[in-house]
Structure formats: C-alpha cells, structure tokens
C-alpha cells in the first residue's frame, strides 16, 4: 500500500485526534475514510458530467463514429 504525507496545522491535527478519540477510530482511519468518500463523490460527479456532455453532443459523436 502506498503512503502519503498530508500537512496539517496543529489545530487540524488536534481536531482530527479529538474526533478520532470520540468515534473510537484512529486519525488515519478518519482521513482514509474522508479521502474515499471524496473520491466516490467526485467519481459520480464526473460520470454525471460525462453523460450530460454525451447527450448534448450525441449527434456529433454519432457522426464521428460512422
């Protein structure tokens, strides 16, 4: 598994540690969950935009495919 270093301010690190303690998880688990949730949301947003553009440009895409 690859690792990444994410710079946090002291206040952000403390807030993350407090939230981790309150939820019974580690700061790393919380950060990984947040990254995964963001990636899922962006994946969906990009797929929706691609579908919108495909509908908008369907005649052109059809002509290019011929």
PDB file of C-alpha atoms in Angstrom, residues 1-43:
ATOM      1  CA  UNK A   1       0.000   0.000   0.000  1.00  0.00           C
ATOM      2  CA  UNK A   2       1.283   3.442  -0.889  1.00  0.00           C
ATOM      3  CA  UNK A   3       1.529   6.110   1.758  1.00  0.00           C
ATOM      4  CA  UNK A   4       1.071   9.858   1.558  1.00  0.00           C
ATOM      5  CA  UNK A   5       2.045  12.647   3.888  1.00  0.00           C
ATOM      6  CA  UNK A   6      -0.633  15.293   4.359  1.00  0.00           C
ATOM      7  CA  UNK A   7       0.453  18.509   6.066  1.00  0.00           C
ATOM      8  CA  UNK A   8      -1.994  19.633   8.764  1.00  0.00           C
ATOM      9  CA  UNK A   9      -1.882  22.613  11.056  1.00  0.00           C
ATOM     10  CA  UNK A  10      -1.615  21.911  14.750  1.00  0.00           C
ATOM     11  CA  UNK A  11      -5.280  22.840  15.137  1.00  0.00           C
ATOM     12  CA  UNK A  12      -6.352  20.476  12.346  1.00  0.00           C
ATOM     13  CA  UNK A  13      -4.299  17.643  13.803  1.00  0.00           C
ATOM     14  CA  UNK A  14      -5.779  18.240  17.261  1.00  0.00           C
ATOM     15  CA  UNK A  15      -9.324  18.349  15.870  1.00  0.00           C
ATOM     16  CA  UNK A  16      -8.716  15.141  13.940  1.00  0.00           C
ATOM     17  CA  UNK A  17      -7.303  13.465  17.043  1.00  0.00           C
ATOM     18  CA  UNK A  18     -10.300  14.592  19.115  1.00  0.00           C
ATOM     19  CA  UNK A  19     -12.762  13.300  16.519  1.00  0.00           C
ATOM     20  CA  UNK A  20     -10.884  10.012  16.280  1.00  0.00           C
ATOM     21  CA  UNK A  21     -10.969   9.632  20.044  1.00  0.00           C
ATOM     22  CA  UNK A  22     -14.682  10.470  20.188  1.00  0.00           C
ATOM     23  CA  UNK A  23     -15.555   7.937  17.481  1.00  0.00           C
ATOM     24  CA  UNK A  24     -13.209   5.157  18.557  1.00  0.00           C
ATOM     25  CA  UNK A  25     -11.196   5.288  15.366  1.00  0.00           C
ATOM     26  CA  UNK A  26      -7.672   6.337  14.521  1.00  0.00           C
ATOM     27  CA  UNK A  27      -6.867   9.626  12.820  1.00  0.00           C
ATOM     28  CA  UNK A  28      -5.601   7.593   9.871  1.00  0.00           C
ATOM     29  CA  UNK A  29      -8.915   5.727   9.565  1.00  0.00           C
ATOM     30  CA  UNK A  30     -10.811   9.011   9.559  1.00  0.00           C
ATOM     31  CA  UNK A  31      -8.532  10.573   6.952  1.00  0.00           C
ATOM     32  CA  UNK A  32      -8.711   7.493   4.715  1.00  0.00           C
ATOM     33  CA  UNK A  33     -12.495   7.436   5.013  1.00  0.00           C
ATOM     34  CA  UNK A  34     -12.691  11.104   4.071  1.00  0.00           C
ATOM     35  CA  UNK A  35     -10.470  10.604   1.023  1.00  0.00           C
ATOM     36  CA  UNK A  36     -12.503   7.588  -0.116  1.00  0.00           C
ATOM     37  CA  UNK A  37     -15.795   9.472   0.333  1.00  0.00           C
ATOM     38  CA  UNK A  38     -14.442  12.409  -1.661  1.00  0.00           C
ATOM     39  CA  UNK A  39     -13.253  10.132  -4.465  1.00  0.00           C
ATOM     40  CA  UNK A  40     -16.673   8.428  -4.653  1.00  0.00           C
ATOM     41  CA  UNK A  41     -18.428  11.789  -4.812  1.00  0.00           C
ATOM     42  CA  UNK A  42     -16.088  13.142  -7.490  1.00  0.00           C
ATOM     43  CA  UNK A  43     -16.337   9.917  -9.499  1.00  0.00           C
TER      44      UNK A  43
END
